[in-house]
PDB file of C-alpha atoms in Angstrom:
ATOM      1  CA  MET A  93      21.432 -71.736-149.214  1.00 49.00           C
ATOM      2  CA  ALA A  94      18.605 -74.107-148.517  1.00 55.00           C
ATOM      3  CA  ALA A  95      19.552 -75.399-145.085  1.00 70.00           C
ATOM      4  CA  LEU A  96      22.327 -74.434-142.739  1.00 77.00           C
ATOM      5  CA  GLY A  97      23.113 -77.857-141.327  1.00 82.00           C
ATOM      6  CA  SER A  98      24.797 -78.158-137.978  1.00 86.00           C
ATOM      7  CA  PRO A  99      27.258 -75.577-136.666  1.00 85.00           C
ATOM      8  CA  LEU A 100      29.879 -78.323-136.344  1.00 87.00           C
ATOM      9  CA  GLN A 101      29.610 -79.116-140.075  1.00 91.00           C
ATOM     10  CA  THR A 102      29.963 -75.440-140.901  1.00 91.00           C
ATOM     11  CA  PHE A 103      32.976 -75.129-138.598  1.00 90.00           C
ATOM     12  CA  ARG A 104      34.662 -78.159-140.164  1.00 92.00           C
ATOM     13  CA  GLY A 105      33.892 -76.873-143.648  1.00 92.00           C
ATOM     14  CA  LEU A 106      35.471 -73.518-142.843  1.00 92.00           C
ATOM     15  CA  LEU A 107      38.603 -75.221-141.566  1.00 91.00           C
ATOM     16  CA  ARG A 108      38.732 -77.420-144.678  1.00 91.00           C
ATOM     17  CA  GLU A 109      38.531 -74.381-146.960  1.00 90.00           C
ATOM     18  CA  LEU A 110      41.116 -72.586-144.856  1.00 89.00           C
ATOM     19  CA  ARG A 111      43.425 -75.571-145.269  1.00 89.00           C
ATOM     20  CA  HIS A 112      42.944 -75.398-149.071  1.00 87.00           C
ATOM     21  CA  ALA A 113      43.554 -71.653-149.199  1.00 85.00           C
ATOM     22  CA  SER A 114      46.588 -71.526-146.951  1.00 80.00           C
ATOM     23  CA  GLY A 115      49.992 -72.507-148.238  1.00 75.00           C
ATOM     24  CA  ARG A 116      51.444 -72.866-144.776  1.00 77.00           C
ATOM     25  CA  PRO A 117      50.112 -74.758-141.753  1.00 85.00           C
ATOM     26  CA  TYR A 118      46.660 -73.279-141.330  1.00 84.00           C
ATOM     27  CA  ARG A 119      46.620 -73.481-137.531  1.00 87.00           C
ATOM     28  CA  ASP A 120      49.215 -70.710-137.401  1.00 86.00           C
ATOM     29  CA  THR A 121      47.073 -68.250-139.350  1.00 88.00           C
ATOM     30  CA  PRO A 122      45.117 -65.421-137.720  1.00 90.00           C
ATOM     31  CA  ALA A 123      42.013 -66.546-139.653  1.00 89.00           C
ATOM     32  CA  TYR A 124      42.074 -69.949-137.913  1.00 90.00           C
ATOM     33  CA  GLN A 125      42.489 -68.364-134.504  1.00 92.00           C
ATOM     34  CA  HIS A 126      39.632 -65.931-135.170  1.00 92.00           C
ATOM     35  CA  ILE A 127      37.263 -68.656-136.381  1.00 90.00           C
ATOM     36  CA  VAL A 128      37.963 -70.880-133.373  1.00 92.00           C
ATOM     37  CA  ALA A 129      37.659 -68.010-130.893  1.00 92.00           C
ATOM     38  CA  THR A 130      34.386 -66.799-132.419  1.00 88.00           C
ATOM     39  CA  PHE A 131      32.803 -70.241-132.444  1.00 86.00           C
ATOM     40  CA  ARG A 132      33.872 -70.791-128.831  1.00 87.00           C
ATOM     41  CA  ALA A 133      32.493 -67.430-127.746  1.00 84.00           C
ATOM     42  CA  HIS A 134      29.094 -68.123-129.344  1.00 77.00           C
ATOM     43  CA  ARG A 135      28.516 -71.692-128.264  1.00 75.00           C
ATOM     44  CA  VAL A 136      25.450 -72.421-126.179  1.00 69.00           C
ATOM     45  CA  THR A 137      26.062 -73.456-122.596  1.00 64.00           C
ATOM     46  CA  SER A 138      23.684 -74.473-119.850  1.00 61.00           C
ATOM     47  CA  GLN A 139      24.283 -71.162-118.084  1.00 60.00           C
ATOM     48  CA  LYS A 140      23.325 -68.793-120.870  1.00 61.00           C
ATOM     49  CA  LEU A 141      21.293 -68.628-124.040  1.00 60.00           C
ATOM     50  CA  CYS A 142      23.282 -67.163-126.896  1.00 59.00           C
ATOM     51  CA  ARG A 143      20.924 -65.220-129.128  1.00 61.00           C
ATOM     52  CA  ALA A 144      23.642 -64.464-131.638  1.00 64.00           C
ATOM     53  CA  GLN A 145      24.360 -68.126-132.307  1.00 67.00           C
ATOM     54  CA  GLN A 146      21.973 -68.383-135.256  1.00 78.00           C
ATOM     55  CA  GLU A 147      23.317 -65.134-136.677  1.00 81.00           C
ATOM     56  CA  LEU A 148      26.895 -66.390-136.333  1.00 83.00           C
ATOM     57  CA  HIS A 149      25.971 -69.709-137.924  1.00 84.00           C
ATOM     58  CA  PHE A 150      24.334 -67.967-140.888  1.00 88.00           C
ATOM     59  CA  GLN A 151      27.337 -65.670-141.393  1.00 89.00           C
ATOM     60  CA  ALA A 152      29.737 -68.610-141.136  1.00 90.00           C
ATOM     61  CA  ALA A 153      27.728 -70.637-143.646  1.00 92.00           C
ATOM     62  CA  THR A 154      27.657 -67.670-146.024  1.00 93.00           C
ATOM     63  CA  TYR A 155      31.421 -67.224-145.703  1.00 91.00           C
ATOM     64  CA  LEU A 156      31.911 -70.955-146.277  1.00 92.00           C
ATOM     65  CA  CYS A 157      29.843 -70.708-149.458  1.00 93.00           C
ATOM     66  CA  LEU A 158      31.997 -67.795-150.617  1.00 92.00           C
ATOM     67  CA  LEU A 159      35.260 -69.654-149.944  1.00 91.00           C
ATOM     68  CA  ARG A 160      34.059 -72.780-151.775  1.00 94.00           C
ATOM     69  CA  SER A 161      32.816 -70.755-154.715  1.00 95.00           C
ATOM     70  CA  VAL A 162      36.099 -68.861-155.050  1.00 93.00           C
ATOM     71  CA  ARG A 163      38.099 -72.108-154.919  1.00 93.00           C
ATOM     72  CA  GLU A 164      35.873 -73.811-157.496  1.00 94.00           C
ATOM     73  CA  HIS A 165      35.910 -70.730-159.747  1.00 94.00           C
ATOM     74  CA  THR A 166      39.715 -70.653-159.665  1.00 92.00           C
ATOM     75  CA  ALA A 167      39.893 -74.345-160.570  1.00 91.00           C
ATOM     76  CA  LEU A 168      37.458 -73.906-163.458  1.00 89.00           C
ATOM     77  CA  HIS A 169      39.283 -70.802-164.670  1.00 90.00           C
ATOM     78  CA  GLN A 170      42.620 -72.626-164.709  1.00 87.00           C
ATOM     79  CA  GLU A 171      41.137 -75.579-166.564  1.00 82.00           C
ATOM     80  CA  TYR A 172      39.152 -73.742-169.235  1.00 79.00           C
ATOM     81  CA  HIS A 173      40.948 -70.417-169.646  1.00 82.00           C
ATOM     82  CA  GLY A 174      42.206 -69.768-173.158  1.00 74.00           C
ATOM     83  CA  LYS A 175      45.808 -70.687-173.769  1.00 72.00           C
ATOM     84  CA  GLY A 176      46.449 -68.181-176.543  1.00 79.00           C
ATOM     85  CA  GLU A 177      46.237 -68.532-180.279  1.00 83.00           C
ATOM     86  CA  ARG A 178      45.729 -72.072-181.553  1.00 81.00           C
ATOM     87  CA  SER A 179      46.372 -73.523-184.960  1.00 83.00           C
ATOM     88  CA  PRO A 180      43.413 -74.543-187.142  1.00 84.00           C
ATOM     89  CA  GLU A 181      44.403 -78.201-186.717  1.00 85.00           C
ATOM     90  CA  GLU A 182      44.266 -77.886-182.918  1.00 84.00           C
ATOM     91  CA  VAL A 183      40.881 -76.189-182.997  1.00 82.00           C
ATOM     92  CA  ALA A 184      39.484 -78.830-185.337  1.00 86.00           C
ATOM     93  CA  GLY A 185      40.806 -81.550-183.028  1.00 85.00           C
ATOM     94  CA  LEU A 186      39.147 -79.930-180.010  1.00 82.00           C
ATOM     95  CA  VAL A 187      35.714 -80.153-181.580  1.00 86.00           C
ATOM     96  CA  GLY A 188      36.293 -83.619-183.055  1.00 87.00           C
ATOM     97  CA  PHE A 189      36.916 -82.795-186.712  1.00 88.00           C
ATOM     98  CA  ARG A 190      39.836 -83.343-189.024  1.00 85.00           C
ATOM     99  CA  LEU A 191      40.899 -80.847-191.651  1.00 83.00           C
ATOM    100  CA  PRO A 192      40.745 -82.050-195.257  1.00 85.00           C
ATOM    101  CA  GLN A 193      44.028 -83.151-196.792  1.00 82.00           C
ATOM    102  CA  GLN A 194      45.593 -81.004-199.514  1.00 78.00           C
ATOM    103  CA  PRO A 195      45.951 -82.627-202.962  1.00 77.00           C
ATOM    104  CA  GLY A 196      49.460 -83.807-203.686  1.00 68.00           C
ATOM    105  CA  GLY A 197      50.220 -84.845-200.094  1.00 61.00           C
ATOM    106  CA  LYS A 198      50.603 -81.345-198.641  1.00 61.00           C
ATOM    107  CA  GLY A 199      49.161 -80.757-195.179  1.00 54.00           C
TER     108      GLY A 199
END
């Protein structure tokens, strides 16, 4: 991770990934409630200086990176995972070749 960006971008990114990962409304999940509560507890106010804010932001950005990577890995795996045994004609077509024709019109 080169730069963390703003905490608001990280927060929005986490919610976006949570929305992708959850099959049901994501605002009802315990993960959403935990993320919101943690970000609220570590925000900087005029009355106190939160020393753990940078640590929280780094952990949140790392978790966001993990969630994105898992989602992208799953998408790539579904797209490129082997689909079982293929015929020689299919394999030749995948790489852009055609099999030679048999003499006498066979094949």
